[in-house]
């Protein structure tokens, strides 16, 4: 089954304790992206990657890191989480088509993160 | 900067009736894509329907259809024969191919749809 998986689905942690949210897709997609969803602010892009070893900042990258060592994986790293990073996080992937042609983005199930 | 506005935070509809959700957007681009996503209580983000700006014909997917008014920058979603399973948060989203390598979606704040039996 074609899918994007995220782990963990739920996480409660404390300020300053490094954590990683994993994202994996089995569709051989080039493009992957992370969003956070907050009430009243909607979904905002954190980072994106158009292929292995190619990543770039989205709209709200502060406090986050990513890596893309393999095509299928795009982990989100919080080196020193703070309470303002409490949010619902989504990973998404899609084929990257030349010329700006858009293809559907597939979303993971979300990770609910609470930082105390 | 592009923005997406959903002016109806909450709506309700009777089962089997029709409901229309509103979305307006602001952009200076002529080439872009518009989407409606559904987020049920499971929080999974599900694509409902998409519209390419260069297409004049309104997109349709079974009971879901859109009214795309490019000049007015309006993109409403019509749900016909509403079912209990349609109850969810609905998001309007925008993307442009002119954002370089980024396929970022720009989102509205959502409309919470309740379906009454």
JSON list of N, CA, C and O in Angstrom, two decimals, chain A residues 9 31 35 37 40-43 45 48 50 59 88 90 96-97 100 102 104-105 107-109 112, chain B residues 33 35 37 39 42-45 47 50 91 95-97 99-105 107-109:
[
{"chain": "A", "resi": 9, "resn": "UNK", "atom": "N", "xyz": [3.26, 8.77, 16.67]},
{"chain": "A", "resi": 9, "resn": "UNK", "atom": "CA", "xyz": [2.01, 9.46, 16.41]},
{"chain": "A", "resi": 9, "resn": "UNK", "atom": "C", "xyz": [1.71, 10.45, 17.51]},
{"chain": "A", "resi": 9, "resn": "UNK", "atom": "O", "xyz": [1.09, 11.50, 17.28]},
{"chain": "A", "resi": 31, "resn": "UNK", "atom": "N", "xyz": [9.96, 14.67, -3.82]},
{"chain": "A", "resi": 31, "resn": "UNK", "atom": "CA", "xyz": [9.65, 15.83, -2.99]},
{"chain": "A", "resi": 31, "resn": "UNK", "atom": "C", "xyz": [9.04, 15.41, -1.67]},
{"chain": "A", "resi": 31, "resn": "UNK", "atom": "O", "xyz": [8.11, 14.59, -1.62]},
{"chain": "A", "resi": 35, "resn": "UNK", "atom": "N", "xyz": [5.03, 20.15, 7.60]},
{"chain": "A", "resi": 35, "resn": "UNK", "atom": "CA", "xyz": [4.14, 21.24, 7.99]},
{"chain": "A", "resi": 35, "resn": "UNK", "atom": "C", "xyz": [3.83, 21.09, 9.48]},
{"chain": "A", "resi": 35, "resn": "UNK", "atom": "O", "xyz": [3.83, 19.98, 10.02]},
{"chain": "A", "resi": 37, "resn": "UNK", "atom": "N", "xyz": [0.64, 22.30, 12.15]},
{"chain": "A", "resi": 37, "resn": "UNK", "atom": "CA", "xyz": [-0.72, 22.80, 12.17]},
{"chain": "A", "resi": 37, "resn": "UNK", "atom": "C", "xyz": [-1.06, 23.31, 13.55]},
{"chain": "A", "resi": 37, "resn": "UNK", "atom": "O", "xyz": [-0.97, 22.57, 14.54]},
{"chain": "A", "resi": 40, "resn": "UNK", "atom": "N", "xyz": [-5.85, 28.55, 14.64]},
{"chain": "A", "resi": 40, "resn": "UNK", "atom": "CA", "xyz": [-5.79, 29.97, 14.31]},
{"chain": "A", "resi": 40, "resn": "UNK", "atom": "C", "xyz": [-4.67, 30.37, 13.36]},
{"chain": "A", "resi": 40, "resn": "UNK", "atom": "O", "xyz": [-4.65, 31.49, 12.86]},
{"chain": "A", "resi": 41, "resn": "UNK", "atom": "N", "xyz": [-3.75, 29.45, 13.13]},
{"chain": "A", "resi": 41, "resn": "UNK", "atom": "CA", "xyz": [-2.63, 29.74, 12.23]},
{"chain": "A", "resi": 41, "resn": "UNK", "atom": "C", "xyz": [-2.62, 28.82, 11.02]},
{"chain": "A", "resi": 41, "resn": "UNK", "atom": "O", "xyz": [-1.87, 29.06, 10.06]},
{"chain": "A", "resi": 42, "resn": "UNK", "atom": "N", "xyz": [-3.39, 27.76, 11.06]},
{"chain": "A", "resi": 42, "resn": "UNK", "atom": "CA", "xyz": [-3.45, 26.85, 9.93]},
{"chain": "A", "resi": 42, "resn": "UNK", "atom": "C", "xyz": [-2.20, 26.01, 9.81]},
{"chain": "A", "resi": 42, "resn": "UNK", "atom": "O", "xyz": [-1.48, 25.78, 10.79]},
{"chain": "A", "resi": 43, "resn": "UNK", "atom": "N", "xyz": [-1.94, 25.55, 8.60]},
{"chain": "A", "resi": 43, "resn": "UNK", "atom": "CA", "xyz": [-0.75, 24.75, 8.33]},
{"chain": "A", "resi": 43, "resn": "UNK", "atom": "C", "xyz": [0.33, 25.64, 7.73]},
{"chain": "A", "resi": 43, "resn": "UNK", "atom": "O", "xyz": [0.07, 26.42, 6.82]},
{"chain": "A", "resi": 45, "resn": "UNK", "atom": "N", "xyz": [4.52, 25.62, 6.41]},
{"chain": "A", "resi": 45, "resn": "UNK", "atom": "CA", "xyz": [5.61, 24.74, 5.99]},
{"chain": "A", "resi": 45, "resn": "UNK", "atom": "C", "xyz": [6.87, 25.02, 6.82]},
{"chain": "A", "resi": 45, "resn": "UNK", "atom": "O", "xyz": [7.27, 26.17, 7.01]},
{"chain": "A", "resi": 48, "resn": "UNK", "atom": "N", "xyz": [11.43, 21.67, 3.37]},
{"chain": "A", "resi": 48, "resn": "UNK", "atom": "CA", "xyz": [11.10, 20.81, 2.26]},
{"chain": "A", "resi": 48, "resn": "UNK", "atom": "C", "xyz": [12.38, 20.27, 1.65]},
{"chain": "A", "resi": 48, "resn": "UNK", "atom": "O", "xyz": [13.48, 20.78, 1.89]},
{"chain": "A", "resi": 50, "resn": "UNK", "atom": "N", "xyz": [13.65, 18.50, -2.22]},
{"chain": "A", "resi": 50, "resn": "UNK", "atom": "CA", "xyz": [13.29, 18.09, -3.57]},
{"chain": "A", "resi": 50, "resn": "UNK", "atom": "C", "xyz": [14.04, 16.84, -4.01]},
{"chain": "A", "resi": 50, "resn": "UNK", "atom": "O", "xyz": [13.76, 16.32, -5.09]},
{"chain": "A", "resi": 59, "resn": "UNK", "atom": "N", "xyz": [8.54, 28.28, 5.71]},
{"chain": "A", "resi": 59, "resn": "UNK", "atom": "CA", "xyz": [8.15, 29.55, 6.32]},
{"chain": "A", "resi": 59, "resn": "UNK", "atom": "C", "xyz": [8.50, 29.65, 7.80]},
{"chain": "A", "resi": 59, "resn": "UNK", "atom": "O", "xyz": [8.70, 30.75, 8.31]},
{"chain": "A", "resi": 88, "resn": "UNK", "atom": "N", "xyz": [0.71, 19.97, 15.92]},
{"chain": "A", "resi": 88, "resn": "UNK", "atom": "CA", "xyz": [0.43, 18.77, 15.13]},
{"chain": "A", "resi": 88, "resn": "UNK", "atom": "C", "xyz": [1.29, 18.87, 13.86]},
{"chain": "A", "resi": 88, "resn": "UNK", "atom": "O", "xyz": [1.21, 19.85, 13.14]},
{"chain": "A", "resi": 90, "resn": "UNK", "atom": "N", "xyz": [2.78, 17.36, 10.22]},
{"chain": "A", "resi": 90, "resn": "UNK", "atom": "CA", "xyz": [2.49, 16.51, 9.07]},
{"chain": "A", "resi": 90, "resn": "UNK", "atom": "C", "xyz": [3.68, 16.46, 8.13]},
{"chain": "A", "resi": 90, "resn": "UNK", "atom": "O", "xyz": [4.29, 17.48, 7.82]},
{"chain": "A", "resi": 96, "resn": "UNK", "atom": "N", "xyz": [8.29, 14.88, -7.92]},
{"chain": "A", "resi": 96, "resn": "UNK", "atom": "CA", "xyz": [8.69, 16.22, -8.32]},
{"chain": "A", "resi": 96, "resn": "UNK", "atom": "C", "xyz": [8.80, 16.23, -9.83]},
{"chain": "A", "resi": 96, "resn": "UNK", "atom": "O", "xyz": [9.67, 15.57, -10.40]},
{"chain": "A", "resi": 97, "resn": "UNK", "atom": "N", "xyz": [7.89, 16.95, -10.46]},
{"chain": "A", "resi": 97, "resn": "UNK", "atom": "CA", "xyz": [7.85, 16.97, -11.91]},
{"chain": "A", "resi": 97, "resn": "UNK", "atom": "C", "xyz": [8.45, 18.26, -12.42]},
{"chain": "A", "resi": 97, "resn": "UNK", "atom": "O", "xyz": [8.16, 19.33, -11.91]},
{"chain": "A", "resi": 100, "resn": "UNK", "atom": "N", "xyz": [7.44, 22.69, -13.05]},
{"chain": "A", "resi": 100, "resn": "UNK", "atom": "CA", "xyz": [6.48, 23.21, -12.09]},
{"chain": "A", "resi": 100, "resn": "UNK", "atom": "C", "xyz": [5.14, 22.51, -12.10]},
{"chain": "A", "resi": 100, "resn": "UNK", "atom": "O", "xyz": [4.21, 22.94, -11.44]},
{"chain": "A", "resi": 102, "resn": "UNK", "atom": "N", "xyz": [2.25, 20.34, -11.10]},
{"chain": "A", "resi": 102, "resn": "UNK", "atom": "CA", "xyz": [1.91, 19.92, -9.75]},
{"chain": "A", "resi": 102, "resn": "UNK", "atom": "C", "xyz": [1.36, 18.50, -9.75]},
{"chain": "A", "resi": 102, "resn": "UNK", "atom": "O", "xyz": [0.61, 18.11, -10.63]},
{"chain": "A", "resi": 104, "resn": "UNK", "atom": "N", "xyz": [-0.23, 15.47, -6.87]},
{"chain": "A", "resi": 104, "resn": "UNK", "atom": "CA", "xyz": [-0.85, 15.38, -5.55]},
{"chain": "A", "resi": 104, "resn": "UNK", "atom": "C", "xyz": [0.19, 15.14, -4.47]},
{"chain": "A", "resi": 104, "resn": "UNK", "atom": "O", "xyz": [1.11, 14.34, -4.64]},
{"chain": "A", "resi": 105, "resn": "UNK", "atom": "N", "xyz": [0.02, 15.82, -3.35]},
{"chain": "A", "resi": 105, "resn": "UNK", "atom": "CA", "xyz": [0.85, 15.57, -2.18]},
{"chain": "A", "resi": 105, "resn": "UNK", "atom": "C", "xyz": [0.13, 14.58, -1.28]},
{"chain": "A", "resi": 105, "resn": "UNK", "atom": "O", "xyz": [-1.05, 14.73, -0.99]},
{"chain": "A", "resi": 107, "resn": "UNK", "atom": "N", "xyz": [-0.15, 12.85, 2.39]},
{"chain": "A", "resi": 107, "resn": "UNK", "atom": "CA", "xyz": [0.16, 13.24, 3.75]},
{"chain": "A", "resi": 107, "resn": "UNK", "atom": "C", "xyz": [0.27, 12.03, 4.67]},
{"chain": "A", "resi": 107, "resn": "UNK", "atom": "O", "xyz": [-0.47, 11.05, 4.53]},
{"chain": "A", "resi": 108, "resn": "UNK", "atom": "N", "xyz": [1.18, 12.14, 5.63]},
{"chain": "A", "resi": 108, "resn": "UNK", "atom": "CA", "xyz": [1.23, 11.16, 6.70]},
{"chain": "A", "resi": 108, "resn": "UNK", "atom": "C", "xyz": [0.08, 11.39, 7.68]},
{"chain": "A", "resi": 108, "resn": "UNK", "atom": "O", "xyz": [-0.67, 12.36, 7.55]},
{"chain": "A", "resi": 109, "resn": "UNK", "atom": "N", "xyz": [-0.04, 10.53, 8.68]},
{"chain": "A", "resi": 109, "resn": "UNK", "atom": "CA", "xyz": [-1.18, 10.59, 9.60]},
{"chain": "A", "resi": 109, "resn": "UNK", "atom": "C", "xyz": [-1.06, 11.68, 10.66]},
{"chain": "A", "resi": 109, "resn": "UNK", "atom": "O", "xyz": [-2.02, 11.93, 11.39]},
{"chain": "A", "resi": 112, "resn": "UNK", "atom": "N", "xyz": [1.26, 14.26, 16.95]},
{"chain": "A", "resi": 112, "resn": "UNK", "atom": "CA", "xyz": [0.85, 15.25, 17.97]},
{"chain": "A", "resi": 112, "resn": "UNK", "atom": "C", "xyz": [1.98, 15.35, 18.98]},
{"chain": "A", "resi": 112, "resn": "UNK", "atom": "O", "xyz": [2.25, 14.42, 19.71]},
{"chain": "B", "resi": 33, "resn": "UNK", "atom": "N", "xyz": [-2.63, 26.23, -8.75]},
{"chain": "B", "resi": 33, "resn": "UNK", "atom": "CA", "xyz": [-3.54, 25.12, -8.48]},
{"chain": "B", "resi": 33, "resn": "UNK", "atom": "C", "xyz": [-4.29, 25.41, -7.18]},
{"chain": "B", "resi": 33, "resn": "UNK", "atom": "O", "xyz": [-3.73, 26.00, -6.25]},
{"chain": "B", "resi": 35, "resn": "UNK", "atom": "N", "xyz": [-6.98, 23.56, -4.19]},
{"chain": "B", "resi": 35, "resn": "UNK", "atom": "CA", "xyz": [-7.34, 22.26, -3.64]},
{"chain": "B", "resi": 35, "resn": "UNK", "atom": "C", "xyz": [-8.34, 22.43, -2.49]},
{"chain": "B", "resi": 35, "resn": "UNK", "atom": "O", "xyz": [-8.35, 23.45, -1.80]},
{"chain": "B", "resi": 37, "resn": "UNK", "atom": "N", "xyz": [-9.01, 20.07, 0.84]},
{"chain": "B", "resi": 37, "resn": "UNK", "atom": "CA", "xyz": [-8.62, 18.91, 1.62]},
{"chain": "B", "resi": 37, "resn": "UNK", "atom": "C", "xyz": [-9.64, 18.72, 2.75]},
{"chain": "B", "resi": 37, "resn": "UNK", "atom": "O", "xyz": [-10.18, 19.68, 3.30]},
{"chain": "B", "resi": 39, "resn": "UNK", "atom": "N", "xyz": [-10.16, 17.01, 6.57]},
{"chain": "B", "resi": 39, "resn": "UNK", "atom": "CA", "xyz": [-9.46, 16.48, 7.74]},
{"chain": "B", "resi": 39, "resn": "UNK", "atom": "C", "xyz": [-10.51, 15.97, 8.73]},
{"chain": "B", "resi": 39, "resn": "UNK", "atom": "O", "xyz": [-11.08, 16.73, 9.50]},
{"chain": "B", "resi": 42, "resn": "UNK", "atom": "N", "xyz": [-9.87, 11.80, 12.62]},
{"chain": "B", "resi": 42, "resn": "UNK", "atom": "CA", "xyz": [-8.62, 11.03, 12.63]},
{"chain": "B", "resi": 42, "resn": "UNK", "atom": "C", "xyz": [-7.39, 11.90, 12.35]},
{"chain": "B", "resi": 42, "resn": "UNK", "atom": "O", "xyz": [-6.27, 11.46, 12.54]},
{"chain": "B", "resi": 43, "resn": "UNK", "atom": "N", "xyz": [-7.61, 13.13, 11.87]},
{"chain": "B", "resi": 43, "resn": "UNK", "atom": "CA", "xyz": [-6.59, 14.13, 11.56]},
{"chain": "B", "resi": 43, "resn": "UNK", "atom": "C", "xyz": [-5.86, 13.86, 10.25]},
{"chain": "B", "resi": 43, "resn": "UNK", "atom": "O", "xyz": [-5.03, 14.67, 9.82]},
{"chain": "B", "resi": 44, "resn": "UNK", "atom": "N", "xyz": [-6.18, 12.74, 9.60]},
{"chain": "B", "resi": 44, "resn": "UNK", "atom": "CA", "xyz": [-5.55, 12.48, 8.31]},
{"chain": "B", "resi": 44, "resn": "UNK", "atom": "C", "xyz": [-5.96, 13.55, 7.31]},
{"chain": "B", "resi": 44, "resn": "UNK", "atom": "O", "xyz": [-7.11, 13.94, 7.26]},
{"chain": "B", "resi": 45, "resn": "UNK", "atom": "N", "xyz": [-5.05, 14.02, 6.50]},
{"chain": "B", "resi": 45, "resn": "UNK", "atom": "CA", "xyz": [-5.34, 15.04, 5.49]},
{"chain": "B", "resi": 45, "resn": "UNK", "atom": "C", "xyz": [-5.64, 14.33, 4.18]},
{"chain": "B", "resi": 45, "resn": "UNK", "atom": "O", "xyz": [-4.77, 13.64, 3.63]},
{"chain": "B", "resi": 47, "resn": "UNK", "atom": "N", "xyz": [-7.09, 14.57, 0.21]},
{"chain": "B", "resi": 47, "resn": "UNK", "atom": "CA", "xyz": [-7.42, 15.43, -0.92]},
{"chain": "B", "resi": 47, "resn": "UNK", "atom": "C", "xyz": [-8.83, 15.11, -1.41]},
{"chain": "B", "resi": 47, "resn": "UNK", "atom": "O", "xyz": [-9.16, 13.97, -1.70]},
{"chain": "B", "resi": 50, "resn": "UNK", "atom": "N", "xyz": [-9.21, 18.96, -6.83]},
{"chain": "B", "resi": 50, "resn": "UNK", "atom": "CA", "xyz": [-8.21, 19.94, -7.23]},
{"chain": "B", "resi": 50, "resn": "UNK", "atom": "C", "xyz": [-8.67, 20.63, -8.51]},
{"chain": "B", "resi": 50, "resn": "UNK", "atom": "O", "xyz": [-9.45, 20.07, -9.29]},
{"chain": "B", "resi": 91, "resn": "UNK", "atom": "N", "xyz": [-10.27, 22.23, 4.34]},
{"chain": "B", "resi": 91, "resn": "UNK", "atom": "CA", "xyz": [-9.26, 23.26, 4.09]},
{"chain": "B", "resi": 91, "resn": "UNK", "atom": "C", "xyz": [-9.16, 23.55, 2.60]},
{"chain": "B", "resi": 91, "resn": "UNK", "atom": "O", "xyz": [-9.10, 22.62, 1.78]},
{"chain": "B", "resi": 95, "resn": "UNK", "atom": "N", "xyz": [-1.38, 26.39, -4.50]},
{"chain": "B", "resi": 95, "resn": "UNK", "atom": "CA", "xyz": [0.02, 26.16, -4.82]},
{"chain": "B", "resi": 95, "resn": "UNK", "atom": "C", "xyz": [0.32, 26.73, -6.19]},
{"chain": "B", "resi": 95, "resn": "UNK", "atom": "O", "xyz": [-0.54, 26.75, -7.06]},
{"chain": "B", "resi": 96, "resn": "UNK", "atom": "N", "xyz": [1.53, 27.21, -6.35]},
{"chain": "B", "resi": 96, "resn": "UNK", "atom": "CA", "xyz": [1.93, 27.75, -7.64]},
{"chain": "B", "resi": 96, "resn": "UNK", "atom": "C", "xyz": [3.18, 27.04, -8.14]},
{"chain": "B", "resi": 96, "resn": "UNK", "atom": "O", "xyz": [4.06, 26.72, -7.34]},
{"chain": "B", "resi": 97, "resn": "UNK", "atom": "N", "xyz": [3.25, 26.77, -9.44]},
{"chain": "B", "resi": 97, "resn": "UNK", "atom": "CA", "xyz": [4.47, 26.18, -9.99]},
{"chain": "B", "resi": 97, "resn": "UNK", "atom": "C", "xyz": [5.60, 27.18, -10.12]},
{"chain": "B", "resi": 97, "resn": "UNK", "atom": "O", "xyz": [6.70, 26.81, -10.49]},
{"chain": "B", "resi": 99, "resn": "UNK", "atom": "N", "xyz": [7.09, 28.74, -7.74]},
{"chain": "B", "resi": 99, "resn": "UNK", "atom": "CA", "xyz": [7.80, 28.90, -6.48]},
{"chain": "B", "resi": 99, "resn": "UNK", "atom": "C", "xyz": [9.13, 28.16, -6.51]},
{"chain": "B", "resi": 99, "resn": "UNK", "atom": "O", "xyz": [9.58, 27.64, -5.49]},
{"chain": "B", "resi": 100, "resn": "UNK", "atom": "N", "xyz": [9.73, 28.06, -7.66]},
{"chain": "B", "resi": 100, "resn": "UNK", "atom": "CA", "xyz": [11.02, 27.38, -7.76]},
{"chain": "B", "resi": 100, "resn": "UNK", "atom": "C", "xyz": [10.86, 25.91, -7.51]},
{"chain": "B", "resi": 100, "resn": "UNK", "atom": "O", "xyz": [9.98, 25.25, -8.07]},
{"chain": "B", "resi": 101, "resn": "UNK", "atom": "N", "xyz": [11.69, 25.36, -6.62]},
{"chain": "B", "resi": 101, "resn": "UNK", "atom": "CA", "xyz": [11.64, 23.94, -6.33]},
{"chain": "B", "resi": 101, "resn": "UNK", "atom": "C", "xyz": [10.64, 23.58, -5.23]},
{"chain": "B", "resi": 101, "resn": "UNK", "atom": "O", "xyz": [10.50, 22.43, -4.89]},
{"chain": "B", "resi": 102, "resn": "UNK", "atom": "N", "xyz": [9.99, 24.57, -4.69]},
{"chain": "B", "resi": 102, "resn": "UNK", "atom": "CA", "xyz": [9.10, 24.32, -3.57]},
{"chain": "B", "resi": 102, "resn": "UNK", "atom": "C", "xyz": [7.69, 24.08, -4.06]},
{"chain": "B", "resi": 102, "resn": "UNK", "atom": "O", "xyz": [7.15, 24.86, -4.83]},
{"chain": "B", "resi": 103, "resn": "UNK", "atom": "N", "xyz": [7.09, 23.01, -3.62]},
{"chain": "B", "resi": 103, "resn": "UNK", "atom": "CA", "xyz": [5.70, 22.70, -3.97]},
{"chain": "B", "resi": 103, "resn": "UNK", "atom": "C", "xyz": [4.80, 23.02, -2.78]},
{"chain": "B", "resi": 103, "resn": "UNK", "atom": "O", "xyz": [3.82, 22.34, -2.53]},
{"chain": "B", "resi": 104, "resn": "UNK", "atom": "N", "xyz": [5.16, 24.10, -2.10]},
{"chain": "B", "resi": 104, "resn": "UNK", "atom": "CA", "xyz": [4.44, 24.46, -0.87]},
{"chain": "B", "resi": 104, "resn": "UNK", "atom": "C", "xyz": [2.96, 24.69, -1.12]},
{"chain": "B", "resi": 104, "resn": "UNK", "atom": "O", "xyz": [2.55, 25.31, -2.10]},
{"chain": "B", "resi": 105, "resn": "UNK", "atom": "N", "xyz": [2.16, 24.20, -0.20]},
{"chain": "B", "resi": 105, "resn": "UNK", "atom": "CA", "xyz": [0.73, 24.49, -0.17]},
{"chain": "B", "resi": 105, "resn": "UNK", "atom": "C", "xyz": [0.50, 25.64, 0.81]},
{"chain": "B", "resi": 105, "resn": "UNK", "atom": "O", "xyz": [1.03, 25.63, 1.92]},
{"chain": "B", "resi": 107, "resn": "UNK", "atom": "N", "xyz": [-2.40, 27.47, 2.96]},
{"chain": "B", "resi": 107, "resn": "UNK", "atom": "CA", "xyz": [-3.67, 26.96, 3.47]},
{"chain": "B", "resi": 107, "resn": "UNK", "atom": "C", "xyz": [-4.57, 28.05, 4.03]},
{"chain": "B", "resi": 107, "resn": "UNK", "atom": "O", "xyz": [-4.09, 29.02, 4.63]},
{"chain": "B", "resi": 108, "resn": "UNK", "atom": "N", "xyz": [-5.87, 27.86, 3.88]},
{"chain": "B", "resi": 108, "resn": "UNK", "atom": "CA", "xyz": [-6.82, 28.63, 4.65]},
{"chain": "B", "resi": 108, "resn": "UNK", "atom": "C", "xyz": [-6.91, 28.05, 6.06]},
{"chain": "B", "resi": 108, "resn": "UNK", "atom": "O", "xyz": [-6.29, 27.02, 6.37]},
{"chain": "B", "resi": 109, "resn": "UNK", "atom": "N", "xyz": [-7.70, 28.70, 6.91]},
{"chain": "B", "resi": 109, "resn": "UNK", "atom": "CA", "xyz": [-7.79, 28.26, 8.31]},
{"chain": "B", "resi": 109, "resn": "UNK", "atom": "C", "xyz": [-8.82, 27.17, 8.52]},
{"chain": "B", "resi": 109, "resn": "UNK", "atom": "O", "xyz": [-8.94, 26.65, 9.62]}
]
